[in-house]
């Protein structure tokens, strides 16, 4: 616990990071989760996720057990499920880099007409932190990515 200052945000998000709403299917979401853990540990491709959970098998560097989480009872993500996801521009734009290996994501998946497309991640964080004043934020561990070898109990991910 402490005060979040502008410098923290500038160091955390040092570059412009426009966000886009994407329409995917469950199979593509699984591929993105796989890419997230492929370079474990420390490749820099680790995703921040919300709305779903998965098991990260640290020995095999694989992802499995995608599960919808939220206000209703957790349930498995089917490969054909329609998924709306938010992604940073660098993950879908081959013109600015290697997409951190997320080649399953592309500009063709952007939901056209979404008013929030192109909004800067840093601006959203500043807005939400200010909106939380004077009480502040209270992050908590939600178990969205359960790490461990297969066979290790994982409460967050349905089997």
PDB file of C-alpha atoms in Angstrom:
ATOM      1  CA  UNK A   1       0.000   0.000   0.000  1.00  0.00           C
ATOM      2  CA  UNK A   2       1.196   3.432  -0.916  1.00  0.00           C
ATOM      3  CA  UNK A   3       0.529   6.392  -3.121  1.00  0.00           C
ATOM      4  CA  UNK A   4       0.511   5.879  -6.877  1.00  0.00           C
ATOM      5  CA  UNK A   5       2.174   8.818  -8.564  1.00  0.00           C
ATOM      6  CA  UNK A   6       2.373   9.765 -12.243  1.00  0.00           C
ATOM      7  CA  UNK A   7       5.983   8.516 -12.389  1.00  0.00           C
ATOM      8  CA  UNK A   8       4.789   4.992 -11.533  1.00  0.00           C
ATOM      9  CA  UNK A   9       2.430   5.023 -14.510  1.00  0.00           C
ATOM     10  CA  UNK A  10       5.068   6.519 -16.826  1.00  0.00           C
ATOM     11  CA  UNK A  11       7.500   3.746 -15.874  1.00  0.00           C
ATOM     12  CA  UNK A  12       4.856   1.032 -16.109  1.00  0.00           C
ATOM     13  CA  UNK A  13       3.539   2.180 -19.488  1.00  0.00           C
ATOM     14  CA  UNK A  14       6.460   3.969 -21.117  1.00  0.00           C
ATOM     15  CA  UNK A  15       5.090   3.958 -24.672  1.00  0.00           C
ATOM     16  CA  UNK A  16       1.823   4.874 -26.346  1.00  0.00           C
ATOM     17  CA  UNK A  17      -0.487   1.907 -25.933  1.00  0.00           C
ATOM     18  CA  UNK A  18      -3.767   2.336 -27.808  1.00  0.00           C
ATOM     19  CA  UNK A  19      -6.291  -0.390 -27.054  1.00  0.00           C
ATOM     20  CA  UNK A  20      -8.728  -2.142 -29.400  1.00  0.00           C
ATOM     21  CA  UNK A  21     -11.791  -4.339 -28.928  1.00  0.00           C
ATOM     22  CA  UNK A  22     -11.378  -7.644 -30.787  1.00  0.00           C
ATOM     23  CA  UNK A  23     -13.863 -10.378 -31.688  1.00  0.00           C
ATOM     24  CA  UNK A  24     -12.237 -13.821 -31.407  1.00  0.00           C
ATOM     25  CA  UNK A  25     -13.272 -17.408 -30.897  1.00  0.00           C
ATOM     26  CA  UNK A  26     -12.329 -19.687 -28.011  1.00  0.00           C
ATOM     27  CA  UNK A  27      -9.685 -21.453 -30.130  1.00  0.00           C
ATOM     28  CA  UNK A  28      -7.899 -18.142 -30.768  1.00  0.00           C
ATOM     29  CA  UNK A  29      -8.111 -17.245 -27.083  1.00  0.00           C
ATOM     30  CA  UNK A  30      -6.449 -20.573 -26.255  1.00  0.00           C
ATOM     31  CA  UNK A  31      -3.667 -19.826 -28.778  1.00  0.00           C
ATOM     32  CA  UNK A  32      -3.119 -16.442 -27.101  1.00  0.00           C
ATOM     33  CA  UNK A  33      -2.927 -18.096 -23.669  1.00  0.00           C
ATOM     34  CA  UNK A  34      -0.419 -20.609 -25.091  1.00  0.00           C
ATOM     35  CA  UNK A  35       1.728 -17.764 -26.452  1.00  0.00           C
ATOM     36  CA  UNK A  36       1.564 -16.041 -23.082  1.00  0.00           C
ATOM     37  CA  UNK A  37       3.284 -18.945 -21.309  1.00  0.00           C
ATOM     38  CA  UNK A  38       5.453 -20.263 -24.162  1.00  0.00           C
ATOM     39  CA  UNK A  39       8.574 -18.341 -23.138  1.00  0.00           C
ATOM     40  CA  UNK A  40       8.238 -18.966 -19.398  1.00  0.00           C
ATOM     41  CA  UNK A  41       9.954 -17.674 -17.407  1.00  0.00           C
ATOM     42  CA  UNK A  42      10.529 -14.053 -18.301  1.00  0.00           C
ATOM     43  CA  UNK A  43      10.052 -13.767 -22.073  1.00  0.00           C
ATOM     44  CA  UNK A  44       8.030 -10.574 -21.814  1.00  0.00           C
ATOM     45  CA  UNK A  45       4.946 -12.028 -23.513  1.00  0.00           C
ATOM     46  CA  UNK A  46       2.941 -12.642 -20.315  1.00  0.00           C
ATOM     47  CA  UNK A  47      -0.673 -11.480 -20.706  1.00  0.00           C
ATOM     48  CA  UNK A  48      -2.763  -9.607 -18.173  1.00  0.00           C
ATOM     49  CA  UNK A  49      -6.135 -11.342 -18.270  1.00  0.00           C
ATOM     50  CA  UNK A  50      -9.641 -10.750 -16.938  1.00  0.00           C
ATOM     51  CA  UNK A  51     -12.908 -12.614 -17.387  1.00  0.00           C
ATOM     52  CA  UNK A  52     -11.271 -15.986 -17.871  1.00  0.00           C
ATOM     53  CA  UNK A  53      -8.793 -18.253 -16.125  1.00  0.00           C
ATOM     54  CA  UNK A  54      -6.410 -20.946 -17.273  1.00  0.00           C
ATOM     55  CA  UNK A  55      -3.867 -23.409 -15.967  1.00  0.00           C
ATOM     56  CA  UNK A  56      -0.227 -22.632 -16.719  1.00  0.00           C
ATOM     57  CA  UNK A  57       1.750 -25.877 -16.714  1.00  0.00           C
ATOM     58  CA  UNK A  58       5.167 -24.498 -15.752  1.00  0.00           C
ATOM     59  CA  UNK A  59       7.009 -27.717 -16.615  1.00  0.00           C
ATOM     60  CA  UNK A  60       5.647 -28.000 -20.162  1.00  0.00           C
ATOM     61  CA  UNK A  61       5.154 -24.250 -20.729  1.00  0.00           C
ATOM     62  CA  UNK A  62       1.598 -24.824 -21.863  1.00  0.00           C
ATOM     63  CA  UNK A  63      -1.873 -23.437 -21.146  1.00  0.00           C
ATOM     64  CA  UNK A  64      -5.040 -25.462 -20.702  1.00  0.00           C
ATOM     65  CA  UNK A  65      -8.403 -25.435 -18.986  1.00  0.00           C
ATOM     66  CA  UNK A  66      -9.657 -22.064 -20.237  1.00  0.00           C
ATOM     67  CA  UNK A  67     -12.583 -21.173 -17.984  1.00  0.00           C
ATOM     68  CA  UNK A  68     -15.028 -18.266 -18.025  1.00  0.00           C
ATOM     69  CA  UNK A  69     -15.094 -16.572 -14.629  1.00  0.00           C
ATOM     70  CA  UNK A  70     -17.133 -13.674 -13.355  1.00  0.00           C
ATOM     71  CA  UNK A  71     -20.533 -13.126 -11.847  1.00  0.00           C
ATOM     72  CA  UNK A  72     -21.946 -16.493 -12.927  1.00  0.00           C
ATOM     73  CA  UNK A  73     -20.687 -19.992 -12.179  1.00  0.00           C
ATOM     74  CA  UNK A  74     -17.317 -20.714 -13.854  1.00  0.00           C
ATOM     75  CA  UNK A  75     -17.606 -22.801 -17.017  1.00  0.00           C
ATOM     76  CA  UNK A  76     -15.158 -24.044 -19.644  1.00  0.00           C
ATOM     77  CA  UNK A  77     -14.445 -21.906 -22.714  1.00  0.00           C
ATOM     78  CA  UNK A  78     -15.503 -23.854 -25.813  1.00  0.00           C
ATOM     79  CA  UNK A  79     -13.283 -23.512 -28.897  1.00  0.00           C
ATOM     80  CA  UNK A  80     -16.231 -22.073 -30.845  1.00  0.00           C
ATOM     81  CA  UNK A  81     -17.320 -19.552 -28.190  1.00  0.00           C
ATOM     82  CA  UNK A  82     -17.465 -15.940 -29.343  1.00  0.00           C
ATOM     83  CA  UNK A  83     -15.036 -13.862 -27.318  1.00  0.00           C
ATOM     84  CA  UNK A  84     -14.698 -10.095 -27.005  1.00  0.00           C
ATOM     85  CA  UNK A  85     -11.212  -9.124 -25.850  1.00  0.00           C
ATOM     86  CA  UNK A  86      -9.249  -5.928 -25.480  1.00  0.00           C
ATOM     87  CA  UNK A  87      -5.694  -5.913 -26.810  1.00  0.00           C
ATOM     88  CA  UNK A  88      -2.953  -3.348 -27.129  1.00  0.00           C
ATOM     89  CA  UNK A  89      -2.161  -2.131 -30.635  1.00  0.00           C
ATOM     90  CA  UNK A  90       1.329  -3.681 -30.662  1.00  0.00           C
ATOM     91  CA  UNK A  91      -0.254  -7.145 -30.285  1.00  0.00           C
ATOM     92  CA  UNK A  92      -2.287  -6.780 -33.495  1.00  0.00           C
ATOM     93  CA  UNK A  93      -0.085  -4.491 -35.597  1.00  0.00           C
ATOM     94  CA  UNK A  94       2.768  -6.154 -37.524  1.00  0.00           C
ATOM     95  CA  UNK A  95       3.866  -2.716 -38.804  1.00  0.00           C
ATOM     96  CA  UNK A  96       5.329  -1.799 -35.408  1.00  0.00           C
ATOM     97  CA  UNK A  97       7.048  -5.031 -34.381  1.00  0.00           C
ATOM     98  CA  UNK A  98       6.832  -8.772 -34.030  1.00  0.00           C
ATOM     99  CA  UNK A  99       3.550  -8.648 -32.040  1.00  0.00           C
ATOM    100  CA  UNK A 100       5.381 -10.475 -29.204  1.00  0.00           C
ATOM    101  CA  UNK A 101       4.514 -13.642 -31.126  1.00  0.00           C
ATOM    102  CA  UNK A 102       0.741 -13.098 -30.934  1.00  0.00           C
ATOM    103  CA  UNK A 103       0.363 -13.772 -34.659  1.00  0.00           C
ATOM    104  CA  UNK A 104      -3.101 -15.254 -34.045  1.00  0.00           C
ATOM    105  CA  UNK A 105      -4.285 -11.672 -33.347  1.00  0.00           C
ATOM    106  CA  UNK A 106      -4.721  -9.164 -36.157  1.00  0.00           C
ATOM    107  CA  UNK A 107      -6.400  -5.920 -37.225  1.00  0.00           C
ATOM    108  CA  UNK A 108      -9.137  -7.870 -39.029  1.00  0.00           C
ATOM    109  CA  UNK A 109     -10.499  -8.918 -35.607  1.00  0.00           C
ATOM    110  CA  UNK A 110     -11.049  -5.310 -34.458  1.00  0.00           C
ATOM    111  CA  UNK A 111     -14.731  -4.587 -33.776  1.00  0.00           C
ATOM    112  CA  UNK A 112     -15.471  -1.651 -36.063  1.00  0.00           C
ATOM    113  CA  UNK A 113     -17.464   1.228 -34.630  1.00  0.00           C
ATOM    114  CA  UNK A 114     -16.365   0.679 -31.024  1.00  0.00           C
ATOM    115  CA  UNK A 115     -15.980   4.186 -29.580  1.00  0.00           C
ATOM    116  CA  UNK A 116     -13.228   3.015 -27.215  1.00  0.00           C
ATOM    117  CA  UNK A 117     -10.920   1.745 -29.991  1.00  0.00           C
ATOM    118  CA  UNK A 118      -7.663   3.688 -29.872  1.00  0.00           C
ATOM    119  CA  UNK A 119      -8.058   4.878 -26.277  1.00  0.00           C
ATOM    120  CA  UNK A 120      -4.698   4.993 -24.489  1.00  0.00           C
ATOM    121  CA  UNK A 121      -4.154   2.443 -21.706  1.00  0.00           C
ATOM    122  CA  UNK A 122      -2.385   5.016 -19.531  1.00  0.00           C
ATOM    123  CA  UNK A 123      -5.324   7.436 -19.846  1.00  0.00           C
ATOM    124  CA  UNK A 124      -7.740   4.705 -18.735  1.00  0.00           C
ATOM    125  CA  UNK A 125      -5.578   3.875 -15.724  1.00  0.00           C
ATOM    126  CA  UNK A 126      -5.350   7.523 -14.700  1.00  0.00           C
ATOM    127  CA  UNK A 127      -9.128   7.912 -15.065  1.00  0.00           C
ATOM    128  CA  UNK A 128      -9.858   4.814 -12.988  1.00  0.00           C
ATOM    129  CA  UNK A 129      -7.352   5.643 -10.264  1.00  0.00           C
ATOM    130  CA  UNK A 130      -8.778   9.158  -9.943  1.00  0.00           C
ATOM    131  CA  UNK A 131     -12.322   7.729  -9.849  1.00  0.00           C
ATOM    132  CA  UNK A 132     -11.310   5.504  -6.919  1.00  0.00           C
ATOM    133  CA  UNK A 133     -10.314   8.506  -4.776  1.00  0.00           C
ATOM    134  CA  UNK A 134     -10.376   9.113  -1.867  1.00  0.00           C
ATOM    135  CA  UNK A 135     -10.496   5.430  -0.862  1.00  0.00           C
ATOM    136  CA  UNK A 136      -7.989   4.255  -3.467  1.00  0.00           C
ATOM    137  CA  UNK A 137      -7.739   0.875  -5.122  1.00  0.00           C
ATOM    138  CA  UNK A 138      -7.544  -2.517  -3.429  1.00  0.00           C
ATOM    139  CA  UNK A 139      -6.043  -5.087  -5.790  1.00  0.00           C
ATOM    140  CA  UNK A 140      -6.583  -8.722  -4.876  1.00  0.00           C
ATOM    141  CA  UNK A 141      -5.411 -12.060  -6.190  1.00  0.00           C
ATOM    142  CA  UNK A 142      -8.215 -13.679  -8.174  1.00  0.00           C
ATOM    143  CA  UNK A 143      -6.506 -16.856  -9.345  1.00  0.00           C
ATOM    144  CA  UNK A 144      -6.972 -16.183 -13.065  1.00  0.00           C
ATOM    145  CA  UNK A 145      -3.711 -17.898 -13.973  1.00  0.00           C
ATOM    146  CA  UNK A 146      -3.045 -20.991 -11.915  1.00  0.00           C
ATOM    147  CA  UNK A 147       0.604 -22.005 -12.104  1.00  0.00           C
ATOM    148  CA  UNK A 148       1.865 -25.493 -11.496  1.00  0.00           C
ATOM    149  CA  UNK A 149       2.428 -28.804 -13.168  1.00  0.00           C
ATOM    150  CA  UNK A 150      -0.578 -30.839 -14.218  1.00  0.00           C
ATOM    151  CA  UNK A 151      -1.960 -32.820 -11.303  1.00  0.00           C
ATOM    152  CA  UNK A 152      -1.394 -29.980  -8.844  1.00  0.00           C
ATOM    153  CA  UNK A 153      -4.762 -28.755  -7.470  1.00  0.00           C
ATOM    154  CA  UNK A 154      -5.978 -25.576  -9.097  1.00  0.00           C
ATOM    155  CA  UNK A 155      -9.114 -24.056  -7.612  1.00  0.00           C
ATOM    156  CA  UNK A 156      -9.526 -21.259 -10.154  1.00  0.00           C
ATOM    157  CA  UNK A 157      -9.772 -23.468 -13.221  1.00  0.00           C
ATOM    158  CA  UNK A 158     -12.567 -25.933 -13.823  1.00  0.00           C
ATOM    159  CA  UNK A 159     -11.497 -29.346 -15.008  1.00  0.00           C
TER     160      UNK A 159
END
